[in-house]
Amino acid sequence: MAANGTSSVLKKEIPYKFKDPSLLDTRAFVGGEWINSSTGKTFPVLDPEDDKVAAEVTDMSRKDVAAAIEAAHEAFQSYKKIPHRTRRFMVRAWADAIKANREDLAAICTLELGKPYSESLGTVKYGTDYLDWFDGLIERLGGETIPAAKQDNRVITIRQPQGVVAAITPWNSPIAMITRKVGAAIAAGNTVVCKPAPETPLCAIALAKLFERAGFPKGVLNIVPCSAENTPECGDEMTSSKFVKHLSFTGSTPVGKLLNTECAKSLKRTSMELGGNAPFIVFEDADMKKAADGLIASKFRSSGQTCVCANRILVHKDVINDFRDMVLKRLPEVLVSGSVWDKKTNFGPLYSSKGVEKVKRHLEDFKSKGATIHAGWEGGKLDSPNMIPPTLLVHSPEFADRKALQVSTEETFGPLASLMPFTEEAEAIKYANEINVGLASYFFTKDHSRMWRVAEALETGMVGVQVGLVSAVEQPFGGIKESGMGREGGGNCLEEYTEIKSITFGL
Ligand SMILES: NC(=O)c1ccc[n+]([C@@H]2O[C@H](COP(=O)([O-])OP(=O)(O)OC[C@H]3O[C@@H](n4cnc5c(N)ncnc54)[C@H](O)[C@@H]3O)[C@@H](O)[C@H]2O)c1
Ligand SMILES: N[C@@H](CC=O)C(=O)O
């Protein structure tokens, strides 16, 4: 029992009292039952704010994952027959349950991810926006009638769910990445086995608690938390199972490629939302304040830990000093650091010391190649664990060796921005596109011709023109090149989880 009396699960005190402590659970959810791993093993979940153990979560084995897949397969046999409208009401009820418990869910997100509580409330809203969106799409998930070439034939198509969908999700968005993926698969009539990231299983478990209350049949959603050590085995069970028809993954490009290769052996469908390395370009005619605010929103939200964060920042050499000064002015006006539980705080620690190591490596690389630090971290001991302040570096207007920088080939995934100069539009586009990934990109200019030209030229799945945020449920979210395959959100997102069947009638 935790000293604060809020939950028997908590291993440490936090300055938040749960309204419904039962949402904090450490068990798996399989076939409608709350269970522990057959091995009895657990793994620790840390609070990134102090690196202390927050909870011990059940560590599901390969055998347990196989049982969850079977439970999902069994549930699919009846769930697939449920009318679209009934399914819609259940999705609606899940969304409503999440909304009614938004504060507790946000607190769980803050606890295991270190995300400031106010930002966590935003991520709960973003997550439920997806379910609201699917609610509007479910009953439109129909087929079409097709004029047949033969006089005595009539042809129609119907859309049917695929079966068991395996979902593997990352730590950096532990609520929205689940509702966006699991919600879409279930809205389309599939059943799901979801393996959340080992760093953030508590949000997934809490979402399953609310799912259970929404009236879905047993086995429609199964949550199988497992440790980093068990992950490859559990993943292999998902990619090799004959019952899994679709693997939906959000995470890094190397893991996505591995899973995709394994799924290819049995021709499973895959959805791959993978890593990015977003270019962010400030042209010489840009509105400096708009561009600075765009950079702060894109680079520093979630402390720089999103797949669509600005990463390679190019500023026209004639305005690089003006832009630097505007960013330096706006940073303290926009970002507030402090305890993640303080409602005013909107900038928090990284998810773990692994993240800190990577940011430090990029910082040292920028410094060694001539960038100077204008704000933030110099690479020394941090004041508190994982808490890197918003950091700004600038290269001289003559700097030309961009391709040698680590940031040119790797996401920083942290609150570190280094401004690099460019001279010509074509040069900026060439550098932006000279990479194997293409998720998001951003640019700022007041020139309307340039807006179209550059938006069309950038090789990414999403482009922000004069904005630093591109995530919204109503628009297709996803990348090209090695940033993935498929789209989540947008008007056609449920179709990804269906098969088209064409039926020919002879008269
Ligand atoms: N495109 C998008 O929509 C999107 C969204 C969020 C994050 N991301 C990307 O995710 C990455 C950050 O997340 P991460 O560090 O957790 O990525 P990761 O690839 O290490 O892990 C993602 C998930 O895959 C699991 N995993 C790891 N190895 C596995 C294996 N062998 N078999 C099965 N599962 C395995 C992890 O446990 C986790 O659940 C970044 O690259 C980011 O850009 C992309
Ligand atoms: N949470 C992000 C996804 C990548 O990290 C978003 O949807 O913007």
XYZ file of C-alpha atoms in Angstrom, residues 40-496:
457
model
C 4.750 -14.802 -12.075
C 7.467 -12.341 -13.166
C 7.073 -8.564 -13.062
C 9.032 -5.603 -14.404
C 9.477 -2.112 -12.923
C 7.956 1.064 -14.343
C 9.922 4.163 -13.356
C 8.779 7.716 -12.645
C 11.042 9.769 -14.974
C 10.918 12.761 -12.622
C 13.066 10.968 -10.012
C 13.852 7.576 -11.607
C 12.153 5.790 -8.675
C 10.042 2.661 -9.189
C 6.382 3.685 -9.559
C 4.878 0.206 -10.051
C 5.736 -3.437 -10.784
C 3.811 -4.669 -13.815
C 3.143 -8.281 -14.802
C 5.616 -9.507 -17.407
C 3.737 -11.546 -20.018
C 5.625 -14.371 -21.703
C 5.411 -15.654 -25.257
C 3.013 -18.376 -24.098
C 0.772 -15.750 -22.476
C 0.744 -13.685 -25.666
C -0.232 -16.787 -27.655
C -3.169 -17.301 -25.261
C -4.218 -13.664 -25.708
C -4.149 -14.067 -29.489
C -6.357 -17.152 -29.179
C -8.784 -15.251 -26.971
C -8.938 -12.462 -29.558
C -9.465 -14.992 -32.346
C -12.335 -16.588 -30.475
C -13.932 -13.223 -29.699
C -13.670 -12.225 -33.351
C -16.043 -15.021 -34.397
C -18.982 -13.224 -32.780
C -17.723 -9.623 -32.665
C -17.487 -9.499 -36.478
C -21.242 -10.080 -36.674
C -22.209 -7.190 -34.403
C -23.982 -4.445 -36.401
C -22.027 -1.297 -37.144
C -24.403 0.847 -35.103
C -24.016 -1.288 -31.978
C -20.238 -1.191 -32.395
C -20.462 2.547 -32.756
C -22.338 2.883 -29.460
C -19.637 0.872 -27.697
C -16.862 3.048 -29.142
C -18.897 6.069 -28.023
C -19.198 4.616 -24.512
C -15.421 4.026 -24.352
C -14.768 7.637 -25.397
C -17.223 8.895 -22.783
C -15.639 6.759 -20.063
C -12.202 8.147 -20.926
C -13.533 11.705 -20.849
C -15.167 11.117 -17.469
C -11.826 9.861 -16.097
C -9.567 12.272 -17.929
C -7.841 13.583 -14.823
C -6.886 10.168 -13.481
C -5.687 9.071 -16.914
C -3.621 12.223 -17.277
C -2.098 11.551 -13.860
C -1.086 8.024 -14.911
C 0.494 9.467 -18.052
C 2.387 12.019 -15.967
C 3.516 9.340 -13.553
C 5.038 6.938 -16.077
C 6.104 9.308 -18.872
C 7.099 12.387 -16.864
C 4.801 14.486 -19.060
C 3.616 17.632 -17.263
C 0.068 17.137 -15.985
C -1.347 19.977 -18.132
C 0.208 18.410 -21.263
C -1.097 14.988 -20.212
C -4.638 16.387 -20.081
C -4.057 17.531 -23.670
C -2.909 14.078 -24.723
C -6.019 12.482 -23.162
C -8.136 14.889 -25.195
C -6.169 14.129 -28.363
C -6.678 10.403 -27.674
C -10.434 10.712 -27.241
C -10.668 12.931 -30.326
C -9.689 9.823 -32.313
C -12.537 7.790 -30.811
C -14.978 10.645 -31.490
C -13.728 10.681 -35.069
C -14.172 6.907 -35.506
C -17.660 7.180 -34.027
C -18.544 9.387 -36.988
C -17.016 6.990 -39.543
C -18.195 3.540 -38.435
C -21.635 3.594 -40.028
C -20.204 4.859 -43.309
C -17.931 1.857 -43.634
C -19.819 0.362 -46.550
C -19.074 -0.979 -50.015
C -20.275 0.079 -53.455
C -22.284 -1.135 -56.426
C -20.310 -1.519 -59.637
C -21.805 -1.553 -63.157
C -20.998 -5.044 -64.496
C -19.712 -5.561 -68.025
C -21.903 -8.646 -68.450
C -25.605 -7.907 -68.984
C -26.785 -10.599 -66.562
C -24.351 -9.822 -63.772
C -24.674 -7.457 -60.858
C -21.583 -6.609 -58.774
C -21.303 -5.164 -55.304
C -18.484 -4.862 -52.788
C -18.660 -5.196 -49.041
C -16.042 -4.326 -46.454
C -15.304 -6.882 -43.764
C -13.003 -6.775 -40.738
C -9.726 -8.678 -41.050
C -9.567 -10.659 -37.794
C -7.039 -10.360 -34.999
C -4.954 -7.196 -35.159
C -1.711 -7.126 -33.164
C -0.843 -3.605 -32.030
C 2.596 -2.570 -30.738
C 2.857 0.958 -29.377
C 5.648 3.328 -28.227
C 6.232 5.070 -24.902
C 6.136 8.630 -26.205
C 2.366 8.900 -26.622
C 0.906 6.171 -24.402
C -2.751 7.194 -24.737
C -3.288 8.619 -28.231
C -1.144 6.015 -30.008
C -3.395 3.350 -28.478
C -6.764 4.959 -29.190
C -5.636 5.903 -32.715
C -4.600 2.340 -33.577
C -6.604 0.024 -31.311
C -9.680 2.267 -31.595
C -9.594 2.186 -35.408
C -9.121 -1.601 -35.564
C -11.975 -2.258 -33.126
C -14.246 0.339 -34.749
C -13.773 -1.546 -38.020
C -14.879 -4.810 -36.382
C -11.561 -6.474 -35.545
C -10.310 -7.789 -32.222
C -6.954 -6.666 -30.846
C -3.963 -7.827 -28.834
C -1.963 -4.772 -27.795
C 1.581 -4.777 -26.444
C 2.355 -1.374 -24.957
C 5.901 -0.075 -24.498
C 7.575 -1.411 -21.321
C 8.205 2.157 -20.135
C 4.478 3.088 -20.211
C 2.162 0.101 -19.719
C 0.002 1.734 -17.018
C -1.881 4.020 -19.450
C -2.712 1.041 -21.681
C -3.987 -0.924 -18.706
C -6.114 2.010 -17.502
C -7.562 2.413 -21.015
C -8.493 -1.284 -20.919
C -10.259 -0.793 -17.568
C -12.445 1.852 -19.195
C -12.891 -0.289 -22.297
C -14.251 -3.056 -20.075
C -16.899 -0.641 -18.757
C -18.007 0.335 -22.273
C -19.860 -2.943 -22.878
C -17.623 -4.656 -25.453
C -17.708 -8.473 -25.449
C -14.882 -10.283 -23.661
C -11.706 -10.765 -25.702
C -12.251 -7.868 -28.109
C -9.330 -5.989 -26.542
C -6.434 -7.758 -24.858
C -3.497 -5.953 -23.262
C -0.233 -7.867 -22.809
C 2.428 -5.791 -21.055
C 5.917 -7.232 -21.199
C 9.438 -6.219 -20.242
C 12.062 -5.082 -22.746
C 13.765 -8.487 -22.282
C 10.612 -10.428 -23.220
C 9.632 -8.086 -26.051
C 11.429 -9.809 -28.975
C 9.844 -13.193 -28.072
C 6.376 -11.689 -27.618
C 6.767 -9.739 -30.867
C 7.796 -12.923 -32.641
C 4.648 -14.655 -31.407
C 2.596 -11.842 -32.913
C 4.354 -11.851 -36.286
C 4.278 -15.646 -36.625
C 0.771 -16.454 -35.325
C -1.617 -17.781 -37.955
C -4.480 -15.969 -36.210
C -2.942 -12.494 -36.509
C -4.013 -10.953 -39.800
C -2.646 -7.440 -39.395
C 0.237 -6.004 -37.381
C -0.077 -2.322 -36.604
C 3.129 -0.799 -35.253
C 4.209 2.637 -34.099
C 7.842 3.022 -33.135
C 11.338 3.274 -34.535
C 12.271 2.519 -38.141
C 14.699 -0.355 -37.360
C 12.094 -2.235 -35.272
C 9.404 -1.495 -37.875
C 11.580 -2.985 -40.615
C 12.236 -6.089 -38.540
C 8.532 -6.641 -37.807
C 7.578 -5.982 -41.400
C 10.108 -8.563 -42.611
C 8.725 -11.155 -40.209
C 5.111 -10.385 -41.195
C 6.003 -10.762 -44.874
C 6.677 -14.473 -44.281
C 2.941 -15.078 -43.868
C 1.820 -12.037 -45.902
C 0.221 -10.277 -42.966
C -1.016 -6.786 -43.558
C 1.011 -4.159 -41.755
C 0.580 -0.519 -40.757
C 3.885 1.125 -39.973
C 4.122 4.529 -38.256
C 7.870 4.946 -37.875
C 10.545 7.482 -37.090
C 10.961 10.907 -38.626
C 13.665 13.561 -38.857
C 11.660 16.653 -39.714
C 13.256 19.545 -41.586
C 12.131 22.975 -40.365
C 12.940 25.806 -42.795
C 12.752 29.534 -42.077
C 12.943 31.583 -45.275
C 14.292 35.142 -45.390
C 10.789 36.671 -45.762
C 9.258 34.776 -42.827
C 7.434 36.433 -39.944
C 10.040 35.902 -37.219
C 7.598 35.636 -34.312
C 5.315 33.183 -36.120
C 8.333 31.070 -37.100
C 9.831 31.172 -33.589
C 6.529 30.101 -32.035
C 6.236 27.369 -34.659
C 9.701 26.105 -33.775
C 8.973 26.127 -30.048
C 5.722 24.218 -30.598
C 7.286 21.708 -32.953
C 10.666 21.236 -31.263
C 9.903 21.551 -27.565
C 6.408 20.086 -27.042
C 6.670 16.801 -25.139
C 10.251 17.931 -24.469
C 11.116 17.160 -28.083
C 10.008 13.529 -27.859
C 7.576 13.169 -30.764
C 8.100 11.615 -34.159
C 7.040 14.873 -35.846
C 9.328 17.193 -33.852
C 11.482 19.605 -35.862
C 14.953 18.073 -36.035
C 17.014 19.620 -38.849
C 16.514 23.366 -38.527
C 17.528 25.532 -41.480
C 17.370 29.321 -41.285
C 18.230 31.667 -44.155
C 21.667 33.108 -43.394
C 20.428 36.708 -43.677
C 17.917 36.241 -40.855
C 19.595 33.600 -38.666
C 20.584 36.129 -35.977
C 17.127 37.792 -35.937
C 15.482 34.386 -35.692
C 17.835 33.334 -32.883
C 16.965 36.493 -30.927
C 13.226 35.921 -31.389
C 13.482 32.290 -30.222
C 15.519 33.396 -27.189
C 12.838 35.998 -26.363
C 9.901 33.611 -26.797
C 11.341 30.529 -25.048
C 10.873 31.808 -21.473
C 7.541 33.420 -22.411
C 6.108 30.139 -23.734
C 7.735 27.319 -21.757
C 7.322 26.864 -18.012
C 9.465 24.279 -16.174
C 8.776 22.997 -12.685
C 7.195 20.024 -10.978
C 5.304 17.966 -13.560
C 2.343 18.014 -11.145
C 2.137 21.812 -11.111
C -0.671 22.843 -13.493
C 1.419 25.758 -14.814
C 4.299 23.522 -15.933
C 4.318 22.723 -19.653
C 7.889 21.514 -20.027
C 9.114 18.371 -18.265
C 11.882 15.764 -18.114
C 12.775 13.190 -20.748
C 11.277 9.719 -20.432
C 14.520 8.109 -19.229
C 18.277 8.367 -18.932
C 18.524 6.641 -22.340
C 16.951 9.733 -23.872
C 19.378 11.993 -22.003
C 22.382 10.064 -23.342
C 21.240 10.549 -26.933
C 20.622 14.282 -26.504
C 24.053 14.668 -24.894
C 25.670 12.888 -27.841
C 23.962 15.285 -30.291
C 24.887 18.303 -28.131
C 28.566 17.313 -28.093
C 28.427 16.711 -31.848
C 26.984 20.193 -32.527
C 29.580 21.782 -30.252
C 32.471 19.893 -31.826
C 31.370 21.149 -35.252
C 31.355 24.794 -34.233
C 27.842 25.545 -32.930
C 27.616 27.888 -29.954
C 25.156 27.475 -27.080
C 22.778 30.414 -26.557
C 20.382 28.917 -24.013
C 19.952 25.801 -21.954
C 22.190 22.833 -21.249
C 25.958 22.796 -21.665
C 26.250 19.034 -21.145
C 27.117 18.954 -17.417
C 25.307 17.353 -14.463
C 21.553 17.943 -14.612
C 19.761 19.644 -11.708
C 17.262 16.782 -11.505
C 17.096 13.388 -13.262
C 16.343 13.515 -16.991
C 15.510 17.255 -16.860
C 17.259 18.858 -19.825
C 16.251 22.521 -20.173
C 15.176 23.870 -23.602
C 18.521 24.260 -25.375
C 19.374 26.449 -28.361
C 22.585 26.355 -30.371
C 23.483 28.352 -33.477
C 25.974 27.710 -36.256
C 27.798 30.628 -37.846
C 26.264 32.027 -41.083
C 29.220 30.430 -42.972
C 28.673 26.886 -41.645
C 28.378 24.460 -44.588
C 29.164 20.961 -43.303
C 25.562 20.034 -42.383
C 25.779 16.479 -43.654
C 28.527 15.605 -41.168
C 26.205 16.303 -38.209
C 24.554 13.381 -36.397
C 21.233 15.243 -36.587
C 21.360 14.875 -40.367
C 20.701 11.154 -40.086
C 19.141 10.601 -36.642
C 16.230 11.999 -34.592
C 17.483 13.811 -31.483
C 14.246 13.057 -29.588
C 14.913 15.743 -27.032
C 14.721 19.502 -26.383
C 17.795 20.482 -28.365
C 17.581 22.852 -31.343
C 20.553 23.905 -33.427
C 20.073 26.535 -36.133
C 21.913 25.899 -39.401
C 22.246 28.520 -42.161
C 21.277 28.144 -45.835
C 21.330 30.507 -48.808
C 19.169 29.168 -51.651
C 15.677 27.640 -51.614
C 16.867 24.737 -53.780
C 19.725 24.042 -51.397
C 17.309 23.855 -48.430
C 14.951 21.490 -50.263
C 17.829 19.274 -51.381
C 19.081 18.916 -47.809
C 15.546 18.351 -46.480
C 14.975 15.520 -48.952
C 18.439 13.953 -48.745
C 17.412 11.402 -46.157
C 15.854 7.948 -45.991
C 12.844 9.042 -43.873
C 9.939 11.395 -44.641
C 7.354 11.892 -41.911
C 6.795 15.626 -41.294
C 8.341 18.876 -42.496
C 7.708 22.554 -41.763
C 8.516 25.859 -43.390
C 7.784 29.545 -42.885
C 7.476 32.115 -45.672
C 5.000 34.833 -46.640
C 5.364 34.145 -50.368
C 2.309 32.252 -51.674
C 4.050 30.828 -54.755
C 6.806 29.516 -52.562
C 4.257 27.969 -50.206
C 2.900 25.749 -52.997
C 6.294 25.084 -54.572
C 8.027 24.013 -51.394
C 5.036 22.064 -49.978
C 4.909 20.041 -53.187
C 8.691 19.517 -53.266
C 9.210 18.291 -49.688
C 9.340 14.482 -49.518
C 7.291 13.889 -46.361
C 3.821 12.556 -45.595
C 2.857 15.746 -43.749
C 3.875 19.370 -44.313
C 3.266 22.312 -41.994
C 3.207 25.640 -43.836
C 3.405 28.506 -41.341
C 2.501 26.116 -38.485
C 4.548 24.018 -36.105
C 1.874 21.429 -35.288
C 0.440 19.049 -37.861
C -1.275 16.410 -35.716
C -5.064 16.284 -35.912
C -7.511 13.389 -36.085
C -9.261 14.630 -39.212
C -6.122 14.532 -41.327
C -4.192 11.456 -42.487
C -1.152 10.974 -40.240
C 1.821 9.030 -41.563
C 5.016 9.045 -43.515
C 6.691 8.074 -46.752
C 10.071 6.455 -47.428
C 11.313 4.680 -44.285
C 8.884 6.620 -42.063
C 6.302 3.980 -42.756
C 3.324 2.728 -44.669
C -0.348 3.520 -44.228
C -2.117 6.425 -42.565
C -3.877 6.816 -39.232
C -6.716 9.318 -38.805
C -8.346 11.079 -41.733
C -11.456 10.083 -43.636
C -10.263 6.643 -44.836
C -8.548 5.380 -41.703
C -10.985 2.565 -40.886
C -10.617 1.061 -44.368
C -7.006 0.116 -43.467
